[in-house]
Amino acid sequence: MFLPMLFSFVGSFTNYNVTSRMDFIGLTNFRRMFTQDELFTTSLYNTAYYVAFNVPLTAIGSVFLAVLLNRKIRGIRIFRTIFYLPAILSGVAVYVLWMQLLSPSSGLINTILSWVGISGPSWLFDPQWTKPALILMRLWSVGGAMLLYLATLQNVPKQLYESAEVDGAGFTRQFFHITLPMITPIIFYDVVTSTIGAFQIFQEAYVMTEGGTGGPANSLLFYNLHMWNQAFVAYNMGYAMAMSMILFLIVLSLTFINLKLAPRWVHY
């Protein structure tokens, strides 16, 4: 792992294009990134938008599902399995399936919306709805994180809930004063790993946009997709390596901030 990172660091200061030798050009790639490449800013905005909405929504959805499924009722294992199944499905086949579901004219989602008198959006063909469409697709597979929360919930001491009931605390107060504090270590872990993963979004946009171009008006041109196009379409490998260094610094900084803020809300 260290050698490719070192190679990328050195290559970020060159005009390497895979077939040529590495000629040192200093900070030219970084100056170009911040002053000349308009798509750099676009891709960074698209990625930040996705991270800002995807990470909290998936965390909330996972906790919500875990609380619902943390019940001792008949058939609960069947429901747990159903909600977990989407988490084990991945790859191109799932993205193609969602492209069909999100079709403006014949997609199942817009068809269901029409039954209640709502005219569905164009989803992947409308720049205002492309990123929400991908976030919706991501929410479909929150079962993986839900399983982590469910395992944590089952380890919360029952004596805490019994004491709260004796004191007259209802479900809401028990959730915010017992359940939520007790699962904050897993929430912290989920937020950190989800943030790192969300910044690396690539495959969805590459498959679900024609030729990996980033969709209408570059609305799905995420950072990794732009970096991929620079490296393997335009063969600006040195520039792409510089972009990877900036992404590394962004993710490293956010992870450091999360670690510093954790003692304020994470309870062990």
mmCIF file of C-alpha atoms in Angstrom:
data_model
loop_
_atom_site.group_PDB
_atom_site.id
_atom_site.type_symbol
_atom_site.label_atom_id
_atom_site.label_comp_id
_atom_site.label_asym_id
_atom_site.label_seq_id
_atom_site.Cartn_x
_atom_site.Cartn_y
_atom_site.Cartn_z
ATOM 1 C CA MET A 1 0.000 0.000 0.000
ATOM 2 C CA PHE A 2 2.841 2.397 0.810
ATOM 3 C CA LEU A 3 4.673 2.080 -2.529
ATOM 4 C CA PRO A 4 1.675 3.083 -4.738
ATOM 5 C CA MET A 5 1.009 6.036 -2.423
ATOM 6 C CA LEU A 6 4.659 7.103 -2.691
ATOM 7 C CA PHE A 7 4.538 6.692 -6.477
ATOM 8 C CA SER A 8 1.405 8.867 -6.670
ATOM 9 C CA PHE A 9 2.979 11.511 -4.461
ATOM 10 C CA VAL A 10 6.078 11.737 -6.643
ATOM 11 C CA GLY A 11 4.012 11.560 -9.840
ATOM 12 C CA SER A 12 1.814 14.480 -8.755
ATOM 13 C CA PHE A 13 4.765 16.807 -9.407
ATOM 14 C CA THR A 14 5.336 15.524 -12.968
ATOM 15 C CA ASN A 15 3.649 15.648 -16.385
ATOM 16 C CA TYR A 16 3.566 11.840 -16.633
ATOM 17 C CA ASN A 17 1.147 10.445 -19.246
ATOM 18 C CA VAL A 18 1.798 6.686 -18.812
ATOM 19 C CA THR A 19 3.949 6.324 -21.963
ATOM 20 C CA SER A 20 6.369 9.215 -21.379
ATOM 21 C CA ARG A 21 9.030 9.601 -18.732
ATOM 22 C CA MET A 22 8.260 11.588 -15.592
ATOM 23 C CA ASP A 23 9.380 15.190 -16.101
ATOM 24 C CA PHE A 24 9.372 17.241 -12.902
ATOM 25 C CA ILE A 25 7.147 20.339 -13.232
ATOM 26 C CA GLY A 26 6.797 21.346 -9.577
ATOM 27 C CA LEU A 27 3.399 22.636 -8.459
ATOM 28 C CA THR A 28 2.034 23.134 -11.978
ATOM 29 C CA ASN A 29 -0.573 20.384 -11.620
ATOM 30 C CA PHE A 30 -1.872 21.883 -8.376
ATOM 31 C CA ARG A 31 -1.988 25.412 -9.809
ATOM 32 C CA ARG A 32 -3.896 24.105 -12.800
ATOM 33 C CA MET A 33 -6.294 22.314 -10.479
ATOM 34 C CA PHE A 34 -7.294 25.406 -8.526
ATOM 35 C CA THR A 35 -7.042 28.080 -11.230
ATOM 36 C CA GLN A 36 -7.732 26.505 -14.633
ATOM 37 C CA ASP A 37 -9.787 23.335 -14.247
ATOM 38 C CA GLU A 38 -13.440 24.386 -13.831
ATOM 39 C CA LEU A 39 -14.514 20.737 -13.616
ATOM 40 C CA PHE A 40 -12.360 20.296 -10.512
ATOM 41 C CA THR A 41 -14.603 22.674 -8.563
ATOM 42 C CA THR A 42 -17.723 21.064 -10.052
ATOM 43 C CA SER A 43 -16.604 17.560 -9.138
ATOM 44 C CA LEU A 44 -15.643 18.628 -5.623
ATOM 45 C CA TYR A 45 -19.049 20.284 -5.116
ATOM 46 C CA ASN A 46 -20.922 17.225 -6.409
ATOM 47 C CA THR A 47 -18.948 14.956 -4.091
ATOM 48 C CA ALA A 48 -19.402 17.228 -1.072
ATOM 49 C CA TYR A 49 -23.161 17.412 -1.786
ATOM 50 C CA TYR A 50 -23.359 13.621 -1.927
ATOM 51 C CA VAL A 51 -21.360 13.191 1.288
ATOM 52 C CA ALA A 52 -23.331 15.872 3.173
ATOM 53 C CA PHE A 53 -26.673 14.177 2.509
ATOM 54 C CA ASN A 54 -25.737 10.532 2.089
ATOM 55 C CA VAL A 55 -23.768 10.018 5.315
ATOM 56 C CA PRO A 56 -26.339 11.411 7.817
ATOM 57 C CA LEU A 57 -29.350 9.980 5.967
ATOM 58 C CA THR A 58 -27.896 6.468 5.793
ATOM 59 C CA ALA A 59 -26.879 6.634 9.465
ATOM 60 C CA ILE A 60 -30.360 7.787 10.510
ATOM 61 C CA GLY A 61 -32.014 5.189 8.292
ATOM 62 C CA SER A 62 -29.812 2.408 9.671
ATOM 63 C CA VAL A 63 -30.540 3.343 13.295
ATOM 64 C CA PHE A 64 -34.257 3.661 12.564
ATOM 65 C CA LEU A 65 -34.393 0.203 10.965
ATOM 66 C CA ALA A 66 -32.318 -1.353 13.731
ATOM 67 C CA VAL A 67 -34.646 0.013 16.425
ATOM 68 C CA LEU A 68 -37.697 -1.266 14.531
ATOM 69 C CA LEU A 69 -36.173 -4.708 14.082
ATOM 70 C CA ASN A 70 -34.904 -4.993 17.644
ATOM 71 C CA ARG A 71 -38.186 -6.547 18.740
ATOM 72 C CA LYS A 72 -39.054 -9.981 20.026
ATOM 73 C CA ILE A 73 -42.039 -10.728 17.833
ATOM 74 C CA ARG A 74 -42.910 -13.672 15.624
ATOM 75 C CA GLY A 75 -41.269 -13.541 12.204
ATOM 76 C CA ILE A 76 -38.818 -10.751 13.046
ATOM 77 C CA ARG A 77 -35.914 -12.757 11.585
ATOM 78 C CA ILE A 78 -37.646 -12.806 8.228
ATOM 79 C CA PHE A 79 -37.915 -9.015 8.219
ATOM 80 C CA ARG A 80 -34.274 -8.688 9.270
ATOM 81 C CA THR A 81 -33.248 -10.866 6.349
ATOM 82 C CA ILE A 82 -35.400 -8.906 3.891
ATOM 83 C CA PHE A 83 -33.911 -5.558 4.919
ATOM 84 C CA TYR A 84 -30.374 -6.950 4.876
ATOM 85 C CA LEU A 85 -30.576 -8.567 1.430
ATOM 86 C CA PRO A 86 -29.922 -5.369 -0.602
ATOM 87 C CA ALA A 87 -26.609 -4.931 1.253
ATOM 88 C CA ILE A 88 -25.184 -8.090 -0.314
ATOM 89 C CA LEU A 89 -26.168 -7.035 -3.834
ATOM 90 C CA SER A 90 -23.707 -4.775 -5.596
ATOM 91 C CA GLY A 91 -22.109 -4.038 -8.899
ATOM 92 C CA VAL A 92 -23.278 -3.165 -12.376
ATOM 93 C CA ALA A 93 -26.431 -5.299 -12.241
ATOM 94 C CA VAL A 94 -27.857 -3.263 -9.347
ATOM 95 C CA TYR A 95 -27.112 0.027 -11.084
ATOM 96 C CA VAL A 96 -28.776 -1.159 -14.278
ATOM 97 C CA LEU A 97 -31.791 -2.233 -12.216
ATOM 98 C CA TRP A 98 -32.032 1.231 -10.638
ATOM 99 C CA MET A 99 -31.708 2.872 -14.042
ATOM 100 C CA GLN A 100 -34.862 0.983 -15.011
ATOM 101 C CA LEU A 101 -36.627 1.883 -11.756
ATOM 102 C CA LEU A 102 -35.752 5.570 -12.215
ATOM 103 C CA SER A 103 -36.839 5.756 -15.844
ATOM 104 C CA PRO A 104 -39.000 8.910 -16.223
ATOM 105 C CA SER A 105 -41.525 7.294 -18.571
ATOM 106 C CA SER A 106 -41.727 3.623 -17.605
ATOM 107 C CA GLY A 107 -39.918 3.375 -14.265
ATOM 108 C CA LEU A 108 -41.674 1.728 -11.340
ATOM 109 C CA ILE A 109 -41.004 4.662 -8.986
ATOM 110 C CA ASN A 110 -42.687 7.263 -11.197
ATOM 111 C CA THR A 111 -45.482 4.804 -11.944
ATOM 112 C CA ILE A 112 -46.233 4.432 -8.225
ATOM 113 C CA LEU A 113 -46.079 8.208 -7.771
ATOM 114 C CA SER A 114 -48.591 8.658 -10.592
ATOM 115 C CA TRP A 115 -51.051 6.425 -8.727
ATOM 116 C CA VAL A 116 -51.286 9.095 -6.019
ATOM 117 C CA GLY A 117 -51.413 11.998 -8.463
ATOM 118 C CA ILE A 118 -47.729 12.990 -8.295
ATOM 119 C CA SER A 119 -45.819 13.656 -11.491
ATOM 120 C CA GLY A 120 -42.423 12.086 -10.908
ATOM 121 C CA PRO A 121 -39.204 13.905 -11.841
ATOM 122 C CA SER A 122 -36.860 12.922 -14.654
ATOM 123 C CA TRP A 123 -34.347 11.607 -12.099
ATOM 124 C CA LEU A 124 -31.118 10.765 -13.963
ATOM 125 C CA PHE A 125 -32.018 13.102 -16.838
ATOM 126 C CA ASP A 126 -32.619 16.184 -14.678
ATOM 127 C CA PRO A 127 -29.513 17.871 -13.148
ATOM 128 C CA GLN A 128 -31.560 18.850 -10.068
ATOM 129 C CA TRP A 129 -32.555 15.237 -9.358
ATOM 130 C CA THR A 130 -29.510 13.180 -10.372
ATOM 131 C CA LYS A 131 -27.727 13.331 -7.010
ATOM 132 C CA PRO A 132 -30.937 12.782 -4.967
ATOM 133 C CA ALA A 133 -31.555 9.735 -7.176
ATOM 134 C CA LEU A 134 -28.188 8.249 -6.213
ATOM 135 C CA ILE A 135 -28.786 9.043 -2.540
ATOM 136 C CA LEU A 136 -32.163 7.288 -2.775
ATOM 137 C CA MET A 137 -30.439 4.276 -4.300
ATOM 138 C CA ARG A 138 -27.913 4.257 -1.465
ATOM 139 C CA LEU A 139 -30.666 4.351 1.164
ATOM 140 C CA TRP A 140 -32.028 1.142 -0.334
ATOM 141 C CA SER A 141 -28.966 -0.739 0.939
ATOM 142 C CA VAL A 142 -28.672 0.491 4.527
ATOM 143 C CA GLY A 143 -29.105 -3.086 5.741
ATOM 144 C CA GLY A 144 -25.357 -3.571 6.176
ATOM 145 C CA ALA A 145 -25.022 -0.784 8.728
ATOM 146 C CA MET A 146 -28.384 -1.746 10.198
ATOM 147 C CA LEU A 147 -26.914 -5.125 11.143
ATOM 148 C CA LEU A 148 -24.120 -3.431 13.111
ATOM 149 C CA TYR A 149 -26.583 -1.244 14.998
ATOM 150 C CA LEU A 150 -28.871 -4.193 15.641
ATOM 151 C CA ALA A 151 -26.038 -6.193 17.202
ATOM 152 C CA THR A 152 -25.135 -3.196 19.368
ATOM 153 C CA LEU A 153 -28.735 -2.628 20.476
ATOM 154 C CA GLN A 154 -29.011 -6.219 21.641
ATOM 155 C CA ASN A 155 -26.021 -5.677 23.929
ATOM 156 C CA VAL A 156 -27.516 -2.665 25.718
ATOM 157 C CA PRO A 157 -28.172 -3.752 29.342
ATOM 158 C CA LYS A 158 -31.871 -4.385 29.899
ATOM 159 C CA GLN A 159 -31.540 -3.128 33.473
ATOM 160 C CA LEU A 160 -31.222 0.419 32.119
ATOM 161 C CA TYR A 161 -34.589 0.190 30.387
ATOM 162 C CA GLU A 162 -36.208 -1.411 33.418
ATOM 163 C CA SER A 163 -34.943 1.385 35.671
ATOM 164 C CA ALA A 164 -36.173 3.990 33.195
ATOM 165 C CA GLU A 165 -39.632 2.419 33.108
ATOM 166 C CA VAL A 166 -39.781 2.489 36.906
ATOM 167 C CA ASP A 167 -38.961 6.204 36.753
ATOM 168 C CA GLY A 168 -41.773 6.715 34.258
ATOM 169 C CA ALA A 169 -39.691 7.276 31.120
ATOM 170 C CA GLY A 170 -41.512 6.515 27.877
ATOM 171 C CA PHE A 171 -40.108 5.157 24.609
ATOM 172 C CA THR A 172 -38.893 8.548 23.347
ATOM 173 C CA ARG A 173 -36.996 9.436 26.507
ATOM 174 C CA GLN A 174 -35.526 5.929 26.694
ATOM 175 C CA PHE A 175 -34.310 6.239 23.115
ATOM 176 C CA PHE A 176 -32.588 9.605 23.540
ATOM 177 C CA HIS A 177 -31.226 9.014 27.065
ATOM 178 C CA ILE A 178 -30.318 5.304 26.921
ATOM 179 C CA THR A 179 -30.385 3.791 23.439
ATOM 180 C CA LEU A 180 -28.723 6.600 21.501
ATOM 181 C CA PRO A 181 -25.852 7.242 23.980
ATOM 182 C CA MET A 182 -25.127 3.506 24.232
ATOM 183 C CA ILE A 183 -24.713 3.083 20.465
ATOM 184 C CA THR A 184 -22.672 6.263 19.832
ATOM 185 C CA PRO A 185 -19.395 4.283 19.399
ATOM 186 C CA ILE A 186 -20.936 2.412 16.464
ATOM 187 C CA ILE A 187 -22.452 5.638 15.098
ATOM 188 C CA PHE A 188 -18.990 7.208 15.229
ATOM 189 C CA TYR A 189 -17.443 4.223 13.437
ATOM 190 C CA ASP A 190 -20.200 4.261 10.816
ATOM 191 C CA VAL A 191 -19.882 8.015 10.201
ATOM 192 C CA VAL A 192 -16.097 7.867 9.759
ATOM 193 C CA THR A 193 -16.109 4.870 7.408
ATOM 194 C CA SER A 194 -19.168 6.110 5.491
ATOM 195 C CA THR A 195 -17.564 9.515 4.970
ATOM 196 C CA ILE A 196 -14.411 7.929 3.580
ATOM 197 C CA GLY A 197 -16.467 5.653 1.330
ATOM 198 C CA ALA A 198 -18.769 8.445 0.132
ATOM 199 C CA PHE A 199 -15.827 10.585 -0.967
ATOM 200 C CA GLN A 200 -14.709 7.675 -3.129
ATOM 201 C CA ILE A 201 -17.988 7.330 -5.031
ATOM 202 C CA PHE A 202 -17.205 6.368 -8.610
ATOM 203 C CA GLN A 203 -18.798 3.205 -9.901
ATOM 204 C CA GLU A 204 -22.390 4.406 -9.696
ATOM 205 C CA ALA A 205 -21.745 7.554 -11.724
ATOM 206 C CA TYR A 206 -19.520 5.729 -14.211
ATOM 207 C CA VAL A 207 -22.144 3.078 -14.955
ATOM 208 C CA MET A 208 -25.284 5.221 -14.741
ATOM 209 C CA THR A 209 -24.081 8.055 -16.994
ATOM 210 C CA GLU A 210 -23.471 7.613 -20.700
ATOM 211 C CA GLY A 211 -19.799 6.884 -21.270
ATOM 212 C CA GLY A 212 -18.935 7.927 -17.726
ATOM 213 C CA THR A 213 -19.240 11.593 -18.684
ATOM 214 C CA GLY A 214 -20.947 12.660 -15.470
ATOM 215 C CA GLY A 215 -24.573 12.978 -16.555
ATOM 216 C CA PRO A 216 -26.510 16.065 -17.616
ATOM 217 C CA ALA A 217 -24.686 19.352 -16.970
ATOM 218 C CA ASN A 218 -21.917 17.410 -15.169
ATOM 219 C CA SER A 219 -24.301 16.925 -12.237
ATOM 220 C CA LEU A 220 -22.890 13.440 -11.546
ATOM 221 C CA LEU A 221 -19.268 14.256 -12.271
ATOM 222 C CA PHE A 222 -17.914 13.198 -8.912
ATOM 223 C CA TYR A 223 -14.316 13.746 -7.872
ATOM 224 C CA ASN A 224 -13.189 10.172 -8.508
ATOM 225 C CA LEU A 225 -14.918 10.095 -11.889
ATOM 226 C CA HIS A 226 -13.173 13.304 -12.946
ATOM 227 C CA MET A 227 -9.877 11.888 -11.711
ATOM 228 C CA TRP A 228 -10.510 8.676 -13.659
ATOM 229 C CA ASN A 229 -11.234 10.601 -16.865
ATOM 230 C CA GLN A 230 -8.060 12.625 -16.448
ATOM 231 C CA ALA A 231 -5.986 9.482 -15.859
ATOM 232 C CA PHE A 232 -7.417 6.932 -18.287
ATOM 233 C CA VAL A 233 -9.261 9.013 -20.898
ATOM 234 C CA ALA A 234 -7.088 12.112 -21.267
ATOM 235 C CA TYR A 235 -3.966 10.271 -19.996
ATOM 236 C CA ASN A 236 -3.013 13.189 -17.753
ATOM 237 C CA MET A 237 -1.697 10.748 -15.182
ATOM 238 C CA GLY A 238 0.423 13.300 -13.347
ATOM 239 C CA TYR A 239 -2.562 15.610 -12.957
ATOM 240 C CA ALA A 240 -4.736 12.717 -11.764
ATOM 241 C CA MET A 241 -2.099 11.812 -9.177
ATOM 242 C CA ALA A 242 -2.185 15.403 -7.925
ATOM 243 C CA MET A 243 -5.957 15.125 -7.616
ATOM 244 C CA SER A 244 -5.569 11.922 -5.602
ATOM 245 C CA MET A 245 -3.259 13.739 -3.176
ATOM 246 C CA ILE A 246 -5.847 16.482 -2.644
ATOM 247 C CA LEU A 247 -8.539 13.853 -2.024
ATOM 248 C CA PHE A 248 -6.254 12.122 0.458
ATOM 249 C CA LEU A 249 -5.726 15.393 2.355
ATOM 250 C CA ILE A 250 -9.480 16.147 2.400
ATOM 251 C CA VAL A 251 -10.393 12.722 3.771
ATOM 252 C CA LEU A 252 -7.506 12.806 6.247
ATOM 253 C CA SER A 253 -8.586 16.237 7.526
ATOM 254 C CA LEU A 254 -12.234 15.215 7.952
ATOM 255 C CA THR A 255 -11.230 12.028 9.760
ATOM 256 C CA PHE A 256 -8.972 14.041 12.082
ATOM 257 C CA ILE A 257 -11.829 16.470 12.814
ATOM 258 C CA ASN A 258 -14.175 13.560 13.577
ATOM 259 C CA LEU A 259 -11.622 12.064 15.965
ATOM 260 C CA LYS A 260 -11.192 15.390 17.762
ATOM 261 C CA LEU A 261 -14.953 15.951 18.106
ATOM 262 C CA ALA A 262 -15.725 12.370 19.157
ATOM 263 C CA PRO A 263 -15.095 12.837 22.926
ATOM 264 C CA ARG A 264 -17.878 15.444 23.000
ATOM 265 C CA TRP A 265 -20.641 13.028 21.972
ATOM 266 C CA VAL A 266 -19.317 9.456 21.903
ATOM 267 C CA HIS A 267 -19.902 7.569 25.160
ATOM 268 C CA TYR A 268 -17.978 4.388 26.003
#
